[in-house]
Amino acid sequence: MQSVTAVRTSVLPPYAAHLRVYEPLAAYPEPERARWQAYAAAHGPDASAPEQTVAPAALEEQREALAELLGRTPRTLPERESERAFVRVVDGVTYVCPWATRLRSWQALDELRVSLPVALLDTVLPPAVRAAALADQERWQAVHPDARPWILTSRWEVPVRWFLPFGAEDRCFVPAGPEGSRVPAALFYLTPMAQARRRVARGFRVLRGSAPTGTLVQGVEEVGRWLEEFHPRSLVELDYGGLVHLLGPERLAAEDSVEEIEAGIGALRSGDGVGAAPAYEAVTARWRKVFALRNAS
């Protein structure tokens, strides 16, 4: 097992999971490629082997976000796009996953508009603030029509559709360090893009054949379309992030939702709908319990 850098911080990561795409430097056009190449050379890799976690870098991203929010002049959204990224090196190839904080902030604002009652939303983000943010977003998207985030975030749960790109062999569990070491546990899956696309396409075909109008089928299709936006030699990562603190050591070590969903898809493919149901039900019930903690006092 790899060594893990101790995280010296009082900031805990949010209770959120992340789906990330790391593109090889060759995927970026100039001058962007040169900028990320210089960044990777100066910054160094956040993970220099497939089994290493980028958790320390993710905590650094969270600290920067908090500093922005709690600054002398607090801002609802970043004024400029982040020039930071997660960097992985695998088999001598450098892969970059830009933070794209500003773009992701606009997307989070869109999610708030859908998920919060209007009265609460107006309290948290007054209409004038939202209108200004929307105007900024429209101006930016007019210049960057093909922009897409390299990172998707889900709070309080891992969506079932996110498990499909991965196999049990992609699992990397990093146990927490000794008491007092402040080295957090981490759980993530990392797989090549080609493998991720094949699994999602295969799962989509199977699910569409059994429940063509279900929300899971629609979600899997969205994930597949998102993955198609990136370089075919990219890496795809599912990081449980701050959810490891909700699961606890024992549940974290035993967490195998990817393997269960993989078994369920296999059962459906062979025509065993009865055998597939328990796997799906077990995974959804497990994450329903985790999501319910959102409302705990």
mmCIF file of C-alpha atoms in Angstrom:
data_model
loop_
_atom_site.group_PDB
_atom_site.id
_atom_site.type_symbol
_atom_site.label_atom_id
_atom_site.label_comp_id
_atom_site.label_asym_id
_atom_site.label_seq_id
_atom_site.Cartn_x
_atom_site.Cartn_y
_atom_site.Cartn_z
ATOM 1 C CA MET A 1 0.000 0.000 0.000
ATOM 2 C CA GLN A 2 1.283 3.453 -0.861
ATOM 3 C CA SER A 3 2.349 6.024 1.684
ATOM 4 C CA VAL A 4 -0.204 8.757 2.313
ATOM 5 C CA THR A 5 0.655 12.352 3.098
ATOM 6 C CA ALA A 6 -0.779 13.504 6.422
ATOM 7 C CA VAL A 7 -3.433 16.175 6.090
ATOM 8 C CA ARG A 8 -2.700 18.929 8.594
ATOM 9 C CA THR A 9 -5.962 20.782 8.650
ATOM 10 C CA SER A 10 -9.045 21.326 10.785
ATOM 11 C CA VAL A 11 -11.217 21.462 7.663
ATOM 12 C CA LEU A 12 -13.140 18.275 6.969
ATOM 13 C CA PRO A 13 -14.202 17.585 3.383
ATOM 14 C CA PRO A 14 -17.914 18.073 2.691
ATOM 15 C CA TYR A 15 -20.148 15.020 2.712
ATOM 16 C CA ALA A 16 -19.924 14.643 -1.049
ATOM 17 C CA ALA A 17 -18.673 12.179 -3.654
ATOM 18 C CA HIS A 18 -16.954 13.168 -6.880
ATOM 19 C CA LEU A 19 -16.803 11.707 -10.375
ATOM 20 C CA ARG A 20 -13.653 12.996 -12.089
ATOM 21 C CA VAL A 21 -12.051 12.750 -15.508
ATOM 22 C CA TYR A 22 -8.295 13.153 -15.861
ATOM 23 C CA GLU A 23 -7.242 13.923 -19.434
ATOM 24 C CA PRO A 24 -3.696 13.369 -20.731
ATOM 25 C CA LEU A 25 -1.764 16.517 -21.518
ATOM 26 C CA ALA A 26 -2.011 15.674 -25.224
ATOM 27 C CA ALA A 27 -5.791 16.206 -25.029
ATOM 28 C CA TYR A 28 -5.440 19.935 -24.357
ATOM 29 C CA PRO A 29 -4.978 22.394 -27.220
ATOM 30 C CA GLU A 30 -2.261 24.998 -27.110
ATOM 31 C CA PRO A 31 -1.668 27.267 -25.247
ATOM 32 C CA GLU A 32 -3.700 25.430 -22.605
ATOM 33 C CA ARG A 33 -1.499 22.350 -22.913
ATOM 34 C CA ALA A 34 1.669 24.319 -22.210
ATOM 35 C CA ARG A 35 0.038 25.963 -19.194
ATOM 36 C CA TRP A 36 -1.016 22.633 -17.664
ATOM 37 C CA GLN A 37 2.355 21.105 -18.471
ATOM 38 C CA ALA A 38 4.092 23.936 -16.614
ATOM 39 C CA TYR A 39 1.608 23.623 -13.751
ATOM 40 C CA ALA A 40 2.208 19.866 -13.433
ATOM 41 C CA ALA A 41 5.987 20.364 -13.499
ATOM 42 C CA ALA A 42 5.889 23.047 -10.800
ATOM 43 C CA HIS A 43 3.134 21.515 -8.672
ATOM 44 C CA GLY A 44 4.120 17.865 -8.939
ATOM 45 C CA PRO A 45 1.642 14.973 -9.010
ATOM 46 C CA ASP A 46 -1.091 14.689 -6.396
ATOM 47 C CA ALA A 47 -0.901 10.939 -6.990
ATOM 48 C CA SER A 48 2.033 9.198 -8.680
ATOM 49 C CA ALA A 49 0.487 5.708 -8.814
ATOM 50 C CA PRO A 50 -3.020 4.399 -9.594
ATOM 51 C CA GLU A 51 -3.537 3.240 -6.009
ATOM 52 C CA GLN A 52 -2.709 6.640 -4.506
ATOM 53 C CA THR A 53 -5.482 8.985 -3.420
ATOM 54 C CA VAL A 54 -5.760 12.698 -4.239
ATOM 55 C CA ALA A 55 -7.545 13.307 -0.895
ATOM 56 C CA PRO A 56 -4.926 15.796 0.395
ATOM 57 C CA ALA A 57 -5.310 17.887 -2.766
ATOM 58 C CA ALA A 58 -9.099 17.694 -2.473
ATOM 59 C CA LEU A 59 -8.846 19.111 1.056
ATOM 60 C CA GLU A 60 -6.675 21.904 -0.288
ATOM 61 C CA GLU A 61 -9.389 22.708 -2.836
ATOM 62 C CA GLN A 62 -11.919 22.877 -0.002
ATOM 63 C CA ARG A 63 -9.698 25.205 2.028
ATOM 64 C CA GLU A 64 -9.378 27.555 -0.942
ATOM 65 C CA ALA A 65 -13.152 27.573 -1.402
ATOM 66 C CA LEU A 66 -13.687 28.414 2.272
ATOM 67 C CA ALA A 67 -11.082 31.172 2.139
ATOM 68 C CA GLU A 68 -12.910 32.658 -0.861
ATOM 69 C CA LEU A 69 -16.244 32.455 0.924
ATOM 70 C CA LEU A 70 -15.004 33.901 4.216
ATOM 71 C CA GLY A 71 -12.797 36.592 2.752
ATOM 72 C CA ARG A 72 -12.922 40.235 3.691
ATOM 73 C CA THR A 73 -15.294 40.785 0.771
ATOM 74 C CA PRO A 74 -17.301 37.545 0.500
ATOM 75 C CA ARG A 75 -18.355 36.526 -3.011
ATOM 76 C CA THR A 76 -21.195 34.257 -3.988
ATOM 77 C CA LEU A 77 -19.271 32.919 -6.995
ATOM 78 C CA PRO A 78 -15.577 33.107 -7.963
ATOM 79 C CA GLU A 79 -14.794 36.116 -10.137
ATOM 80 C CA ARG A 80 -12.223 34.166 -12.193
ATOM 81 C CA GLU A 81 -11.827 30.552 -13.151
ATOM 82 C CA SER A 82 -9.435 28.505 -11.043
ATOM 83 C CA GLU A 83 -6.003 27.808 -12.482
ATOM 84 C CA ARG A 84 -5.605 24.711 -10.308
ATOM 85 C CA ALA A 85 -6.036 21.044 -11.137
ATOM 86 C CA PHE A 86 -5.653 17.545 -9.765
ATOM 87 C CA VAL A 87 -2.619 15.855 -11.315
ATOM 88 C CA ARG A 88 -2.123 12.109 -11.637
ATOM 89 C CA VAL A 89 0.869 10.306 -13.138
ATOM 90 C CA VAL A 90 0.229 6.731 -14.299
ATOM 91 C CA ASP A 91 2.859 4.696 -16.174
ATOM 92 C CA GLY A 92 4.837 7.837 -16.882
ATOM 93 C CA VAL A 93 1.876 9.693 -18.426
ATOM 94 C CA THR A 94 0.654 12.926 -16.808
ATOM 95 C CA TYR A 95 -3.108 13.368 -16.491
ATOM 96 C CA VAL A 96 -4.816 16.612 -15.497
ATOM 97 C CA CYS A 97 -8.273 17.200 -14.026
ATOM 98 C CA PRO A 98 -8.905 20.979 -13.864
ATOM 99 C CA TRP A 99 -10.866 22.181 -10.836
ATOM 100 C CA ALA A 100 -13.008 24.493 -13.007
ATOM 101 C CA THR A 101 -14.379 25.992 -9.791
ATOM 102 C CA ARG A 102 -16.291 28.820 -11.416
ATOM 103 C CA LEU A 103 -18.085 26.572 -13.890
ATOM 104 C CA ARG A 104 -18.979 24.106 -11.121
ATOM 105 C CA SER A 105 -20.245 26.980 -8.947
ATOM 106 C CA TRP A 106 -22.696 27.993 -11.660
ATOM 107 C CA GLN A 107 -23.880 24.402 -11.869
ATOM 108 C CA ALA A 108 -24.291 24.242 -8.089
ATOM 109 C CA LEU A 109 -26.366 27.409 -8.283
ATOM 110 C CA ASP A 110 -28.595 25.745 -10.884
ATOM 111 C CA GLU A 111 -29.034 22.780 -8.521
ATOM 112 C CA LEU A 112 -30.007 25.098 -5.673
ATOM 113 C CA ARG A 113 -32.674 26.734 -7.809
ATOM 114 C CA VAL A 114 -34.229 23.322 -8.376
ATOM 115 C CA SER A 115 -33.818 21.835 -4.904
ATOM 116 C CA LEU A 116 -34.610 24.697 -2.498
ATOM 117 C CA PRO A 117 -38.015 26.274 -1.791
ATOM 118 C CA VAL A 118 -38.239 29.763 -3.271
ATOM 119 C CA ALA A 119 -38.458 31.484 0.139
ATOM 120 C CA LEU A 120 -35.329 29.740 1.405
ATOM 121 C CA LEU A 121 -33.495 30.299 -1.858
ATOM 122 C CA ASP A 122 -34.259 34.042 -1.728
ATOM 123 C CA THR A 123 -32.805 34.149 1.801
ATOM 124 C CA VAL A 124 -29.622 32.297 0.904
ATOM 125 C CA LEU A 125 -29.159 33.923 -2.509
ATOM 126 C CA PRO A 126 -31.264 37.047 -3.141
ATOM 127 C CA PRO A 127 -32.855 37.326 -6.604
ATOM 128 C CA ALA A 128 -30.508 40.164 -7.616
ATOM 129 C CA VAL A 129 -27.462 38.023 -6.818
ATOM 130 C CA ARG A 130 -28.852 35.085 -8.784
ATOM 131 C CA ALA A 131 -29.691 37.310 -11.738
ATOM 132 C CA ALA A 132 -26.163 38.718 -11.826
ATOM 133 C CA ALA A 133 -24.652 35.229 -11.631
ATOM 134 C CA LEU A 134 -26.915 34.003 -14.434
ATOM 135 C CA ALA A 135 -25.947 36.970 -16.625
ATOM 136 C CA ASP A 136 -22.244 36.239 -16.013
ATOM 137 C CA GLN A 137 -22.825 32.589 -16.869
ATOM 138 C CA GLU A 138 -24.596 33.410 -20.139
ATOM 139 C CA ARG A 139 -21.827 35.790 -21.209
ATOM 140 C CA TRP A 140 -19.153 33.212 -20.388
ATOM 141 C CA GLN A 141 -20.951 30.359 -22.150
ATOM 142 C CA ALA A 142 -21.352 32.477 -25.276
ATOM 143 C CA VAL A 143 -17.544 32.547 -25.476
ATOM 144 C CA HIS A 144 -17.072 28.940 -24.293
ATOM 145 C CA PRO A 145 -20.002 27.031 -25.855
ATOM 146 C CA ASP A 146 -18.308 23.615 -25.528
ATOM 147 C CA ALA A 147 -17.234 23.965 -21.890
ATOM 148 C CA ARG A 148 -17.960 21.040 -19.596
ATOM 149 C CA PRO A 149 -16.778 20.239 -16.084
ATOM 150 C CA TRP A 150 -14.174 17.579 -15.457
ATOM 151 C CA ILE A 151 -15.737 16.975 -12.026
ATOM 152 C CA LEU A 152 -19.297 16.045 -11.058
ATOM 153 C CA THR A 153 -20.304 16.276 -7.393
ATOM 154 C CA SER A 154 -23.073 14.535 -5.463
ATOM 155 C CA ARG A 155 -23.859 15.510 -1.880
ATOM 156 C CA TRP A 156 -24.800 12.948 0.766
ATOM 157 C CA GLU A 157 -24.802 9.975 -1.604
ATOM 158 C CA VAL A 158 -23.160 8.238 -4.524
ATOM 159 C CA PRO A 159 -25.752 8.024 -7.338
ATOM 160 C CA VAL A 160 -26.290 4.461 -8.529
ATOM 161 C CA ARG A 161 -25.510 5.472 -12.130
ATOM 162 C CA TRP A 162 -21.986 6.482 -11.060
ATOM 163 C CA PHE A 163 -21.097 2.888 -10.169
ATOM 164 C CA LEU A 164 -21.520 1.574 -13.730
ATOM 165 C CA PRO A 165 -18.200 2.804 -15.239
ATOM 166 C CA PHE A 166 -16.202 0.741 -12.749
ATOM 167 C CA GLY A 167 -15.422 -2.865 -11.863
ATOM 168 C CA ALA A 168 -14.490 -4.488 -8.578
ATOM 169 C CA GLU A 169 -10.842 -4.627 -9.713
ATOM 170 C CA ASP A 170 -10.714 -0.802 -9.845
ATOM 171 C CA ARG A 171 -11.324 -0.458 -6.095
ATOM 172 C CA CYS A 172 -8.699 1.331 -3.974
ATOM 173 C CA PHE A 173 -9.256 1.499 -0.218
ATOM 174 C CA VAL A 174 -6.760 3.490 1.862
ATOM 175 C CA PRO A 175 -7.309 2.879 5.599
ATOM 176 C CA ALA A 176 -6.946 5.715 8.045
ATOM 177 C CA GLY A 177 -3.581 6.182 9.700
ATOM 178 C CA PRO A 178 -2.902 5.510 13.391
ATOM 179 C CA GLU A 179 -4.898 7.525 15.900
ATOM 180 C CA GLY A 180 -3.520 11.032 16.094
ATOM 181 C CA SER A 181 -1.866 10.861 12.666
ATOM 182 C CA ARG A 182 -4.711 12.817 11.016
ATOM 183 C CA VAL A 183 -4.405 10.654 7.897
ATOM 184 C CA PRO A 184 -7.983 10.092 6.674
ATOM 185 C CA ALA A 185 -9.345 6.943 5.124
ATOM 186 C CA ALA A 186 -10.128 7.099 1.419
ATOM 187 C CA LEU A 187 -12.112 4.968 -0.984
ATOM 188 C CA PHE A 188 -11.980 5.485 -4.738
ATOM 189 C CA TYR A 189 -12.191 3.667 -8.062
ATOM 190 C CA LEU A 190 -9.941 4.466 -11.024
ATOM 191 C CA THR A 191 -10.308 3.035 -14.530
ATOM 192 C CA PRO A 192 -9.307 3.854 -18.136
ATOM 193 C CA MET A 193 -11.858 5.825 -20.136
ATOM 194 C CA ALA A 194 -12.243 3.096 -22.759
ATOM 195 C CA GLN A 195 -13.231 0.590 -20.095
ATOM 196 C CA ALA A 196 -15.592 3.067 -18.425
ATOM 197 C CA ARG A 197 -17.379 3.784 -21.717
ATOM 198 C CA ARG A 198 -17.757 0.085 -22.527
ATOM 199 C CA ARG A 199 -19.268 -0.674 -19.132
ATOM 200 C CA VAL A 200 -21.678 2.259 -19.285
ATOM 201 C CA ALA A 201 -22.759 1.386 -22.850
ATOM 202 C CA ARG A 202 -23.263 -2.244 -21.907
ATOM 203 C CA GLY A 203 -25.201 -1.318 -18.773
ATOM 204 C CA PHE A 204 -27.330 1.158 -20.706
ATOM 205 C CA ARG A 205 -28.310 -1.457 -23.291
ATOM 206 C CA VAL A 206 -29.241 -3.957 -20.585
ATOM 207 C CA LEU A 207 -31.215 -1.457 -18.514
ATOM 208 C CA ARG A 208 -32.991 0.012 -21.538
ATOM 209 C CA GLY A 209 -34.146 -3.467 -22.451
ATOM 210 C CA SER A 210 -35.623 -4.107 -18.998
ATOM 211 C CA ALA A 211 -36.899 -0.629 -17.995
ATOM 212 C CA PRO A 212 -36.670 1.751 -20.974
ATOM 213 C CA THR A 213 -38.389 4.700 -19.284
ATOM 214 C CA GLY A 214 -36.824 4.442 -15.821
ATOM 215 C CA THR A 215 -34.889 7.294 -14.200
ATOM 216 C CA LEU A 216 -31.841 5.033 -13.821
ATOM 217 C CA VAL A 217 -31.714 4.502 -17.588
ATOM 218 C CA GLN A 218 -31.876 8.263 -18.167
ATOM 219 C CA GLY A 219 -29.132 8.845 -15.591
ATOM 220 C CA VAL A 220 -26.851 6.224 -17.137
ATOM 221 C CA GLU A 221 -27.378 7.804 -20.554
ATOM 222 C CA GLU A 222 -26.357 11.202 -19.133
ATOM 223 C CA VAL A 223 -23.193 9.728 -17.647
ATOM 224 C CA GLY A 224 -22.372 8.077 -20.980
ATOM 225 C CA ARG A 225 -22.818 11.344 -22.876
ATOM 226 C CA TRP A 226 -20.632 13.184 -20.362
ATOM 227 C CA LEU A 227 -17.823 10.627 -20.710
ATOM 228 C CA GLU A 228 -17.959 10.941 -24.504
ATOM 229 C CA GLU A 229 -16.914 14.606 -24.156
ATOM 230 C CA PHE A 230 -13.382 13.662 -23.110
ATOM 231 C CA HIS A 231 -10.237 12.213 -24.650
ATOM 232 C CA PRO A 232 -10.507 8.420 -25.169
ATOM 233 C CA ARG A 233 -7.275 7.826 -23.239
ATOM 234 C CA SER A 234 -8.420 9.662 -20.139
ATOM 235 C CA LEU A 235 -8.851 8.184 -16.673
ATOM 236 C CA VAL A 236 -12.162 8.127 -14.807
ATOM 237 C CA GLU A 237 -12.300 8.253 -11.013
ATOM 238 C CA LEU A 238 -15.101 7.800 -8.497
ATOM 239 C CA ASP A 239 -13.980 9.320 -5.182
ATOM 240 C CA TYR A 240 -16.164 8.795 -2.110
ATOM 241 C CA GLY A 241 -14.682 12.012 -0.708
ATOM 242 C CA GLY A 242 -16.150 13.183 2.585
ATOM 243 C CA LEU A 243 -18.712 10.369 2.592
ATOM 244 C CA VAL A 244 -16.056 8.150 4.164
ATOM 245 C CA HIS A 245 -16.714 10.001 7.428
ATOM 246 C CA LEU A 246 -20.402 9.074 7.270
ATOM 247 C CA LEU A 247 -19.807 5.425 6.443
ATOM 248 C CA GLY A 248 -17.299 4.789 9.224
ATOM 249 C CA PRO A 249 -14.310 2.384 9.126
ATOM 250 C CA GLU A 250 -16.184 -0.938 9.146
ATOM 251 C CA ARG A 251 -18.845 0.028 6.585
ATOM 252 C CA LEU A 252 -16.197 1.699 4.440
ATOM 253 C CA ALA A 253 -14.023 -1.417 4.336
ATOM 254 C CA ALA A 254 -17.053 -3.538 3.379
ATOM 255 C CA GLU A 255 -18.559 -1.075 0.867
ATOM 256 C CA ASP A 256 -18.928 -2.910 -2.445
ATOM 257 C CA SER A 257 -21.736 -1.131 -4.304
ATOM 258 C CA VAL A 258 -19.772 -1.277 -7.564
ATOM 259 C CA GLU A 259 -19.474 -5.057 -7.357
ATOM 260 C CA GLU A 260 -23.163 -5.428 -6.461
ATOM 261 C CA ILE A 261 -24.343 -3.271 -9.355
ATOM 262 C CA GLU A 262 -21.961 -5.124 -11.671
ATOM 263 C CA ALA A 263 -23.504 -8.427 -10.533
ATOM 264 C CA GLY A 264 -27.010 -7.041 -11.001
ATOM 265 C CA ILE A 265 -26.275 -5.910 -14.563
ATOM 266 C CA GLY A 266 -24.804 -9.339 -15.283
ATOM 267 C CA ALA A 267 -27.967 -11.017 -13.987
ATOM 268 C CA LEU A 268 -30.160 -8.790 -16.142
ATOM 269 C CA ARG A 269 -28.022 -9.516 -19.192
ATOM 270 C CA SER A 270 -28.563 -13.236 -18.689
ATOM 271 C CA GLY A 271 -32.313 -12.704 -18.335
ATOM 272 C CA ASP A 272 -32.405 -13.194 -14.559
ATOM 273 C CA GLY A 273 -34.492 -10.185 -13.529
ATOM 274 C CA VAL A 274 -35.387 -11.827 -10.216
ATOM 275 C CA GLY A 275 -31.713 -12.297 -9.375
ATOM 276 C CA ALA A 276 -30.849 -8.711 -10.348
ATOM 277 C CA ALA A 277 -33.420 -7.078 -8.059
ATOM 278 C CA PRO A 278 -31.737 -7.861 -4.695
ATOM 279 C CA ALA A 279 -28.450 -6.237 -5.780
ATOM 280 C CA TYR A 280 -30.145 -3.009 -6.842
ATOM 281 C CA GLU A 281 -32.362 -2.938 -3.763
ATOM 282 C CA ALA A 282 -29.409 -3.523 -1.419
ATOM 283 C CA VAL A 283 -27.420 -0.646 -2.945
ATOM 284 C CA THR A 284 -30.312 1.820 -2.995
ATOM 285 C CA ALA A 285 -31.325 0.935 0.583
ATOM 286 C CA ARG A 286 -27.741 1.430 1.796
ATOM 287 C CA TRP A 287 -27.409 4.854 0.224
ATOM 288 C CA ARG A 288 -30.899 5.868 1.278
ATOM 289 C CA LYS A 289 -29.766 5.430 4.895
ATOM 290 C CA VAL A 290 -26.692 7.563 4.286
ATOM 291 C CA PHE A 291 -28.729 10.268 2.535
ATOM 292 C CA ALA A 292 -31.190 10.333 5.457
ATOM 293 C CA LEU A 293 -28.364 11.603 7.688
ATOM 294 C CA ARG A 294 -28.689 14.934 5.866
ATOM 295 C CA ASN A 295 -31.687 15.747 8.045
ATOM 296 C CA ALA A 296 -30.155 14.483 11.297
ATOM 297 C CA SER A 297 -29.602 17.101 13.975
#
